[in-house]
XYZ file of N, CA and C in Angstrom:
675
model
N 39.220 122.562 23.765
C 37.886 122.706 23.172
C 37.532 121.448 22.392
N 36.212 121.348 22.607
C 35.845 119.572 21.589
C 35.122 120.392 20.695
N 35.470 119.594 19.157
C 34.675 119.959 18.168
C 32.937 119.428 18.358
N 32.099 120.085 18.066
C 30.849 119.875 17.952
C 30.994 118.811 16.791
N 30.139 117.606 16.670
C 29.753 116.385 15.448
C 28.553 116.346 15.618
N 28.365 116.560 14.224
C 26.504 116.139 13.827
C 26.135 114.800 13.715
N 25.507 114.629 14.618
C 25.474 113.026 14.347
C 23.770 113.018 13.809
N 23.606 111.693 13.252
C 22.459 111.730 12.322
C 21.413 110.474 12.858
N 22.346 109.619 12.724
C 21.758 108.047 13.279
C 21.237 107.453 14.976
N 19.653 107.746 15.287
C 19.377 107.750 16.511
C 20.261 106.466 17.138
N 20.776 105.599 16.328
C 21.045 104.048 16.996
C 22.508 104.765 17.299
N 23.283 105.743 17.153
C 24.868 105.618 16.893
C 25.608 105.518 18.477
N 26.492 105.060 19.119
C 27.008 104.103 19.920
C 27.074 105.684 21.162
N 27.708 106.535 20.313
C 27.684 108.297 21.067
C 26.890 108.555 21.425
N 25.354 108.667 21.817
C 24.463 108.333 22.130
C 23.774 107.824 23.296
N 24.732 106.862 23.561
C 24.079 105.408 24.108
C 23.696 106.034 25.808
N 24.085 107.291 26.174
C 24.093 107.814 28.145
C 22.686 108.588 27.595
N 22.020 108.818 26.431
C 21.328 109.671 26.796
C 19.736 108.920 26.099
N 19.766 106.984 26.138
C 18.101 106.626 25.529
C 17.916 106.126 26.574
N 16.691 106.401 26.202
C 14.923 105.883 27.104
C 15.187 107.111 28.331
N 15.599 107.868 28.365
C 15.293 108.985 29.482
C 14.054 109.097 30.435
N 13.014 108.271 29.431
C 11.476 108.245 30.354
C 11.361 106.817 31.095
N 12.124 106.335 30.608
C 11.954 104.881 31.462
C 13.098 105.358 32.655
N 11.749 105.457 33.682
C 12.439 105.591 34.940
C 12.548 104.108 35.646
N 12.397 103.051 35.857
C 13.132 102.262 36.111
C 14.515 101.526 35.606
N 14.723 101.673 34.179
C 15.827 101.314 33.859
C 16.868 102.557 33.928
N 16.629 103.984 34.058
C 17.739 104.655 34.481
C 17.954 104.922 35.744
N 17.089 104.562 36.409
C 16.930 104.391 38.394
C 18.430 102.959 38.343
N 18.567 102.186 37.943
C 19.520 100.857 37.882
C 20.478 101.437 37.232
N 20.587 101.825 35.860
C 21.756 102.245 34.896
C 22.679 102.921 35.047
N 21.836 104.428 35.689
C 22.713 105.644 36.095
C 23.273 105.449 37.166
N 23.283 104.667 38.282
C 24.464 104.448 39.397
C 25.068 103.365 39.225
N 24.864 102.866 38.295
C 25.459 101.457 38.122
C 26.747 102.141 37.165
N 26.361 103.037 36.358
C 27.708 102.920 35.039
C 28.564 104.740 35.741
N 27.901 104.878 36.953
C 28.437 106.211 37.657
C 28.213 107.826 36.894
N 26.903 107.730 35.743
C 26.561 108.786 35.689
C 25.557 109.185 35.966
N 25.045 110.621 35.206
C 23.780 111.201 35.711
C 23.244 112.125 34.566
N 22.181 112.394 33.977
C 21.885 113.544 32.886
C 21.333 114.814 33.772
N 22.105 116.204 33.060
C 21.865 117.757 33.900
C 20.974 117.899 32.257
N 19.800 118.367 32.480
C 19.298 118.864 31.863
C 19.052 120.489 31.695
N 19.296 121.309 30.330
C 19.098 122.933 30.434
C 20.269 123.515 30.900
N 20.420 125.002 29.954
C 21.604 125.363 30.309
C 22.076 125.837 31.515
N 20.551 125.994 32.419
C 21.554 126.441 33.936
C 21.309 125.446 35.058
N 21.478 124.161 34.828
C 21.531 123.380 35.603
C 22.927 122.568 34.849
N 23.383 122.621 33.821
C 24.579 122.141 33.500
C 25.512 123.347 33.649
N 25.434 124.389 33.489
C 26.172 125.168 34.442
C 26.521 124.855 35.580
N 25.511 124.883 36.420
C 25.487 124.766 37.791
C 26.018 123.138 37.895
N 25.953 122.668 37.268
C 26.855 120.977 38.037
C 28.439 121.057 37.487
N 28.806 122.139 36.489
C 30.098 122.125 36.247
C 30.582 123.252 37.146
N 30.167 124.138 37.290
C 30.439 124.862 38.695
C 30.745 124.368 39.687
N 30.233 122.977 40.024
C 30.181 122.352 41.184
C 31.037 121.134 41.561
N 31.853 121.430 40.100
C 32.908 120.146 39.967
C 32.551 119.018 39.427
N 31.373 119.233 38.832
C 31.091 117.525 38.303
C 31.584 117.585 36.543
N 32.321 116.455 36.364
C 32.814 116.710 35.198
C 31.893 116.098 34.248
N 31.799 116.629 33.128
C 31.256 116.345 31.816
C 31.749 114.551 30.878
N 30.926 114.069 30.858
C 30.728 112.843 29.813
C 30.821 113.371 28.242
N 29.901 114.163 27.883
C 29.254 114.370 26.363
C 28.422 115.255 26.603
N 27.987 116.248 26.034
C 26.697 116.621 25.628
C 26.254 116.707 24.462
N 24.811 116.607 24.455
C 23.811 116.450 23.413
C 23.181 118.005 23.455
N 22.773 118.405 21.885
C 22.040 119.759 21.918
C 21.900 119.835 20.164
N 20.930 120.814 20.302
C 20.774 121.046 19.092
C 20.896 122.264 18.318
N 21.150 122.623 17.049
C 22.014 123.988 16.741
C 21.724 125.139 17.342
N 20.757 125.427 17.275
C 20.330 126.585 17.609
C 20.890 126.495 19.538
N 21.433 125.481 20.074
C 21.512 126.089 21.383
C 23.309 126.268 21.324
N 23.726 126.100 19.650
C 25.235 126.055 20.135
C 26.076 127.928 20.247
N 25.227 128.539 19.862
C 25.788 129.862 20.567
C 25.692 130.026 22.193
N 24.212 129.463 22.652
C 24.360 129.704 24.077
C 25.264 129.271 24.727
N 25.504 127.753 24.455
C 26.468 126.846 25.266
C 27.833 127.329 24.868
N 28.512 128.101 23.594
C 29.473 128.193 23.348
C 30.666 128.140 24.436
N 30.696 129.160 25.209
C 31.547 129.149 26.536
C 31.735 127.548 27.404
N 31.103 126.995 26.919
C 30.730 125.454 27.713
C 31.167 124.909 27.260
N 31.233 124.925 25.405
C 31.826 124.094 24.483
C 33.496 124.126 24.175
N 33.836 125.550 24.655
C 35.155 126.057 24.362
C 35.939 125.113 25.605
N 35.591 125.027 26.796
C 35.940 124.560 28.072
C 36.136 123.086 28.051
N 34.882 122.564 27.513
C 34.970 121.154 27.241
C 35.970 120.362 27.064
N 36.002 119.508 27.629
C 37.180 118.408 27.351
C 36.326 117.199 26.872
N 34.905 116.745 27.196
C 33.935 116.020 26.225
C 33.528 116.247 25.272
N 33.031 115.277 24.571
C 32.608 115.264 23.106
C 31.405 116.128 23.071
N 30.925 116.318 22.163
C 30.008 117.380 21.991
C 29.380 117.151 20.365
N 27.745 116.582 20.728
C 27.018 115.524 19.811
C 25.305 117.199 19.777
N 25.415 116.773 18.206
C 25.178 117.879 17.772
C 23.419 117.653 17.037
N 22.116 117.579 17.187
C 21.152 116.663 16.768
C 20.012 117.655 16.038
N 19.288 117.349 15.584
C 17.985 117.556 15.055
C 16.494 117.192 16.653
N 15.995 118.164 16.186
C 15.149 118.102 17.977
C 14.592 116.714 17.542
N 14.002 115.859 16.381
C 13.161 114.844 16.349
C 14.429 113.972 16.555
N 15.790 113.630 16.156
C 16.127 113.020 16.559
C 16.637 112.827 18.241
N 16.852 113.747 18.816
C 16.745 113.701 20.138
C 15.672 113.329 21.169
N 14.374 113.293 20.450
C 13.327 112.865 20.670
C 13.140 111.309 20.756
N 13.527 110.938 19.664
C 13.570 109.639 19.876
C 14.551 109.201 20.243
N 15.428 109.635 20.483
C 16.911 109.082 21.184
C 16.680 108.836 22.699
N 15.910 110.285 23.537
C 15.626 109.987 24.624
C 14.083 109.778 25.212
N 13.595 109.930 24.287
C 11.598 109.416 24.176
C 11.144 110.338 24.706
N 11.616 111.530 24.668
C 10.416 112.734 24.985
C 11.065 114.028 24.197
N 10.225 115.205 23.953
C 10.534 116.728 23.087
C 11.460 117.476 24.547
N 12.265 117.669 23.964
C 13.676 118.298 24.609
C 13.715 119.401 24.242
N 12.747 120.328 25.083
C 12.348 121.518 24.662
C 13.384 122.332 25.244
N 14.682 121.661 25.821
C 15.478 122.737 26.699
C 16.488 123.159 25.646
N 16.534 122.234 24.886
C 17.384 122.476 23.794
C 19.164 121.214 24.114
N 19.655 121.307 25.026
C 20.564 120.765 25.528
C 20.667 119.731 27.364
N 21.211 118.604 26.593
C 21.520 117.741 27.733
C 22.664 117.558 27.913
N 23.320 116.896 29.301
C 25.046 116.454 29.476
C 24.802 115.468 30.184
N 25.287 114.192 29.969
C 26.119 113.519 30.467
C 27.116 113.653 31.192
N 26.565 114.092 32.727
C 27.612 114.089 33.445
C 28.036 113.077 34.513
N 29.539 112.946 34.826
C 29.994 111.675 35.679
C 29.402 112.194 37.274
N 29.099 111.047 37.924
C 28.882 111.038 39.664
C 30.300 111.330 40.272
N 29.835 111.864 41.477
C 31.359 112.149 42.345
C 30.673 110.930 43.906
N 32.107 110.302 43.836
C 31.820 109.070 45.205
C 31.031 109.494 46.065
N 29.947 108.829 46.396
C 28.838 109.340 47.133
C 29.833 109.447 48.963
N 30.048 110.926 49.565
C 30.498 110.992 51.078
C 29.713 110.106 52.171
N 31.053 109.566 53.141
C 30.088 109.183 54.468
C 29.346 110.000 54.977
N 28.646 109.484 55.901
C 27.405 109.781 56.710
C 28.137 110.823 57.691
N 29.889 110.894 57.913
C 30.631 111.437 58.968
C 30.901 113.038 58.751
N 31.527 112.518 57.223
C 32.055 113.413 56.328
C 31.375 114.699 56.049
N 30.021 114.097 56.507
C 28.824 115.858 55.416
C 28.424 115.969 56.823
N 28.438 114.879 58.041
C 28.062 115.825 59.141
C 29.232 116.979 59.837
N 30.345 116.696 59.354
C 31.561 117.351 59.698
C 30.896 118.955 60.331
N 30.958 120.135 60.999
C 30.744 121.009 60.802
C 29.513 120.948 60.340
N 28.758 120.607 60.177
C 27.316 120.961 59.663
C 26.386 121.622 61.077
N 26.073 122.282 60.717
C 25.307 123.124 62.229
C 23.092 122.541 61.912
N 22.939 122.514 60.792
C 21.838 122.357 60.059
C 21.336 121.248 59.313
N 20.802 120.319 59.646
C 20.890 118.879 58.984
C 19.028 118.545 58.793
N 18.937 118.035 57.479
C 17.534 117.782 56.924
C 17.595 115.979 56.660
N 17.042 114.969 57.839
C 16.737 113.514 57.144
C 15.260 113.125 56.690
N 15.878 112.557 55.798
C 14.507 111.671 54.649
C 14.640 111.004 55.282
N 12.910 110.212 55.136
C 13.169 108.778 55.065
C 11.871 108.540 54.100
N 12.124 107.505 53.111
C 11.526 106.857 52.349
C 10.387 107.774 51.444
N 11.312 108.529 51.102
C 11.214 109.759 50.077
C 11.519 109.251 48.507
N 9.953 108.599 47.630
C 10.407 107.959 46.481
C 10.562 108.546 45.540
N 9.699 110.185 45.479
C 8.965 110.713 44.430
C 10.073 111.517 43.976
N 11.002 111.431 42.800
C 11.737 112.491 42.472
C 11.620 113.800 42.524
N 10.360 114.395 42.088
C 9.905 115.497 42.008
C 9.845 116.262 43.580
N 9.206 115.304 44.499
C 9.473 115.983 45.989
C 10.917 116.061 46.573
N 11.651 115.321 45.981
C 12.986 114.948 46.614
C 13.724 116.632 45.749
N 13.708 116.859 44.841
C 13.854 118.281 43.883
C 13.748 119.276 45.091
N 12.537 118.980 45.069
C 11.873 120.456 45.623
C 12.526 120.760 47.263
N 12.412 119.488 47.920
C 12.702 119.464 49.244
C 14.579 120.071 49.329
N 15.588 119.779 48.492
C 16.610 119.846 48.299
C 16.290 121.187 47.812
N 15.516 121.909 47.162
C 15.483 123.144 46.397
C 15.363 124.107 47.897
N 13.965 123.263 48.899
C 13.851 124.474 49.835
C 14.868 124.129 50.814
N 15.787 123.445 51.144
C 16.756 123.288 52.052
C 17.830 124.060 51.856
N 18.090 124.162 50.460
C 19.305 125.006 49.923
C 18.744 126.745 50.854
N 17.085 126.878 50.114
C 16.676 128.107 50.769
C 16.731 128.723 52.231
N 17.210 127.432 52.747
C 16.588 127.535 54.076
C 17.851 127.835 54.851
N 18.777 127.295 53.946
C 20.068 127.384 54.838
C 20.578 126.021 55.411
N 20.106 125.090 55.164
C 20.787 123.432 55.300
C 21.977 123.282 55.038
N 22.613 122.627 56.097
C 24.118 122.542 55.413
C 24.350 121.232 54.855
N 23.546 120.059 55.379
C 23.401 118.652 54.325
C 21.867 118.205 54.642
N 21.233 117.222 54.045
C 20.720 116.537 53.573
C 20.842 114.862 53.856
N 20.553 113.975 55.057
C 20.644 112.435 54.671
C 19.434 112.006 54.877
N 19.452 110.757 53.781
C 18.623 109.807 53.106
C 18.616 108.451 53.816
N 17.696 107.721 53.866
C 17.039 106.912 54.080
C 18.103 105.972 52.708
N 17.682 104.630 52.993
C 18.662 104.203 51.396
C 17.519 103.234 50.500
N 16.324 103.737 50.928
C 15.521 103.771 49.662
C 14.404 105.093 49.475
N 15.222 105.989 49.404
C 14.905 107.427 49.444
C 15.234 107.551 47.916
N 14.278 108.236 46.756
C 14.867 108.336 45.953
C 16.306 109.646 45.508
N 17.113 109.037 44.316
C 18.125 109.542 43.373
C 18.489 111.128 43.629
N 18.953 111.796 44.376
C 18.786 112.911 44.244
C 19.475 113.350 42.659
N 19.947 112.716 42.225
C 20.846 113.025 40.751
C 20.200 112.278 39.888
N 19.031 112.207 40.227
C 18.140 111.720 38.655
C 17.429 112.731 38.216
N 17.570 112.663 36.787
C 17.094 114.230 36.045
C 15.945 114.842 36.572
N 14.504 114.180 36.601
C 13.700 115.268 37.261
C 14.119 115.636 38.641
N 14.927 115.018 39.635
C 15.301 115.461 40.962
C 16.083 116.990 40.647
N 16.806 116.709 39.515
C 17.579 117.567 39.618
C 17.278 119.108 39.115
N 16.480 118.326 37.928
C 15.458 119.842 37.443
C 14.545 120.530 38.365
N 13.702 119.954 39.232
C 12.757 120.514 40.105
C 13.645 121.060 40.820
N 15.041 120.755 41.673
C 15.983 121.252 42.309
C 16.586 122.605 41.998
N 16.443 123.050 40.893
C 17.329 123.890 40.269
C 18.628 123.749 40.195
N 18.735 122.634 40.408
C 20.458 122.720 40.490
C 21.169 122.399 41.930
N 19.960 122.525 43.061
C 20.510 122.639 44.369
C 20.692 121.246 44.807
N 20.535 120.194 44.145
C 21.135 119.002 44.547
C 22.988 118.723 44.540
N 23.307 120.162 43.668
C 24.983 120.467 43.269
C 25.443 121.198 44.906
N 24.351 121.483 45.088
C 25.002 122.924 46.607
C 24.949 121.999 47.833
N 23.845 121.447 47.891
C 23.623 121.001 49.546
C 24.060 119.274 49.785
N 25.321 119.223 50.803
C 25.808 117.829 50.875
C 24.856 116.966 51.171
N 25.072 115.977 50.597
C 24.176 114.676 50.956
C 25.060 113.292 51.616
N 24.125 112.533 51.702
C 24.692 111.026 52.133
C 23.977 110.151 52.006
N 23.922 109.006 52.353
C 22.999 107.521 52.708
C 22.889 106.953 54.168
N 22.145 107.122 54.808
C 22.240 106.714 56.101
C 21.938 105.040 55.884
N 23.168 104.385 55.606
C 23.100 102.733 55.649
C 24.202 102.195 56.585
N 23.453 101.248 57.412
C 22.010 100.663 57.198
C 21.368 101.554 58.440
N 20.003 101.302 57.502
C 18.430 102.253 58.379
C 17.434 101.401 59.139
N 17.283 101.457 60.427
C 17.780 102.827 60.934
C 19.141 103.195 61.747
N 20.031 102.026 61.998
C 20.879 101.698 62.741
C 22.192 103.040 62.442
N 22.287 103.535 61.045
C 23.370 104.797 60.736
C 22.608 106.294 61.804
N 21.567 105.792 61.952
C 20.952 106.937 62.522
C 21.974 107.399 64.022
N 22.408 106.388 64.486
C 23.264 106.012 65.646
C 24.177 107.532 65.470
N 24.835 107.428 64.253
C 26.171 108.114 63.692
C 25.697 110.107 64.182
N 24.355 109.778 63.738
C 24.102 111.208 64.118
C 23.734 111.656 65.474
N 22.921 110.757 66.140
C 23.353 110.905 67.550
C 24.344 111.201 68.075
N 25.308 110.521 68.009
C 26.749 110.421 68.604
C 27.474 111.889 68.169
N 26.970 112.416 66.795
C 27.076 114.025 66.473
C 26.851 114.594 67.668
N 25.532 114.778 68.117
C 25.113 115.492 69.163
C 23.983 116.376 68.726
N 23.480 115.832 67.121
C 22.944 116.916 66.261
C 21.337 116.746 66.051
N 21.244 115.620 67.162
C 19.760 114.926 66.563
C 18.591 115.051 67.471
N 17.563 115.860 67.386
C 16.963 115.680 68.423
C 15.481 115.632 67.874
N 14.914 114.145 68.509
C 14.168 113.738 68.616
C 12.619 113.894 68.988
N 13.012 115.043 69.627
C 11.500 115.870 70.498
C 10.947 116.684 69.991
N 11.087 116.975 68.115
C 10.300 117.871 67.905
C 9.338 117.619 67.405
N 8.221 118.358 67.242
C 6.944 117.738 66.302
C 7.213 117.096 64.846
N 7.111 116.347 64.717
C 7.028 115.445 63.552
C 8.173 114.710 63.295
N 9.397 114.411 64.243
C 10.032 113.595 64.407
C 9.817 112.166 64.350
N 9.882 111.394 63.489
C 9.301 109.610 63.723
C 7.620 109.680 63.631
N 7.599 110.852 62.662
C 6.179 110.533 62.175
C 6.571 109.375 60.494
N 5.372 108.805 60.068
C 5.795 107.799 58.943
C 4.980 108.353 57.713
N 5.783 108.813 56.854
C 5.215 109.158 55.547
C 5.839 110.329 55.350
N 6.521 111.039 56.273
C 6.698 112.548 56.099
C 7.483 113.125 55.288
N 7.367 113.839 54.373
C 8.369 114.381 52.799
C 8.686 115.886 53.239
N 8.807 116.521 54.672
C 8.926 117.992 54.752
C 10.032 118.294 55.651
N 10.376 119.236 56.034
C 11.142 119.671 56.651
C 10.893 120.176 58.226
N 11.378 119.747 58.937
C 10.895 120.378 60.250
C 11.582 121.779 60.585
N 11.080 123.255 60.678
C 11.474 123.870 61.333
C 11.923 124.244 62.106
N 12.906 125.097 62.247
C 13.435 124.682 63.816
C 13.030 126.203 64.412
N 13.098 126.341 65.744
C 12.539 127.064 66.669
C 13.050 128.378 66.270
N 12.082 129.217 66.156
C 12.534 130.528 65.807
C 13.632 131.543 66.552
N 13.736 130.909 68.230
C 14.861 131.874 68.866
C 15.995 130.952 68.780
N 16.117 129.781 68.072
C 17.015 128.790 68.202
C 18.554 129.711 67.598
N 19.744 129.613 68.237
C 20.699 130.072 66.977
C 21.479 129.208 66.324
N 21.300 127.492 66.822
C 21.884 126.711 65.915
C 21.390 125.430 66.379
N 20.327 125.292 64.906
C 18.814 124.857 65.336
C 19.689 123.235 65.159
N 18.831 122.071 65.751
C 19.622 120.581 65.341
C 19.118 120.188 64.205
N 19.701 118.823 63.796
C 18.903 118.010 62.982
C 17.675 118.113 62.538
N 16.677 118.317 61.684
C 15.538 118.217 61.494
C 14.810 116.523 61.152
N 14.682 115.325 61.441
C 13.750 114.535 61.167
C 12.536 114.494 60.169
N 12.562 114.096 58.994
C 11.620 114.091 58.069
C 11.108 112.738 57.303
N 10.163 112.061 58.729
C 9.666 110.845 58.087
C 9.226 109.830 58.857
């Protein structure tokens, strides 16, 4: 169990994974560069420690330390304890969830690895908008997807709003990087999983999911972009 510390001083070094949260270009660079990610709210940091991703620190403020208790007892990270205005300015917006974590990345899998067994496959391409990238990962989980690959300037699926709009389902459904694009595309061919002929296949702009045929019983690849 980590003791909870009140920390007081927005500048203090404990701190340092969870400022400028709104500057999305400098945590688009930061957070894969230093191999973490922020789970925002208590059931999306649930759900990423469920999922094996281990804990950095978390940040929260008193009133959320009964909820998290069970979280805190488990902990093997530090556990930073704030005033909502100072969390405010620590990460430049009202942290109305009450609690954030600092949690570490797990080595992003090959392109081979998440097609392994996958019967159900959803590709991006050039998917920037966090918020759609959430949602799209939210309805794939629904849908029954067994992975998810990206384009490799597709945005973050583990950047906080991806992950909040997601509910969490960026923890459930495997992902990858299809690099280099379009040439990794090859990899899924050679699956046997990719097929090309459906409506909206190698359309340009596309952020959705292609359906697959309703009498299908193990529908291919879907193309999205």
């Amino acid at each position: 169990m980590s003791e909870p510390s009140t920390i007081t001083d927005p500048a203090d070094p404990r701190l340092a994974d969870y400022t400028g949260l709104t500057d999305v270009e400098l945590r688009r660079r930061r957070e894969p560069a230093e191999g973490l990610f922020i789970a925002e709210g208590e059931k999306v940091i649930r759900r990423a420690l469920a999922s094996g991703y281990r804990m950095r620190s978390m940040l929260l403020t008193s009133k959320w330390l009964d909820v998290m208790a069970d979280v805190i007892a488990e902990a093997d990270a530090p556990v930073h304890v704030v005033e909502p205005k100072l969390a405010e300015a620590v990460t430049g917006y009202h942290v109305h969830r009450g609690a954030l974590a600092s949690m570490e990345r797990k080595p992003l899998p090959e392109t081979a690895e998440v097609l392994a067994g996958a019967r159900r496959v959803a590709i991006l391409e050039g998917l920037v908008d966090h918020t759609n990238l959430g949602a799209i990962f939210r309805s794939a989980a629904a849908l029954g997807m067994d992975a998810v690959l990206l384009s490799p300037d597709c945005a973050d699926p583990l950047y906080r709003r991806a992950v909040k709009v997601s509910m969490g389902a960026v923890f459930a459904v495997p992902y990858a990087r299809l690099d280099p694009w379009p040439a990794a595309l090859d990899t899924v061919r050679a699956d046997g999983t990719l097929d090309e002929s459906w409506p909206g296949a190698g359309a340009s702009g596309g952020t959705g999911l292609t359906p697959p045929p309703a009498a299908a019983p193990a529908p291919p690849t879907a193309p999205a972009g």
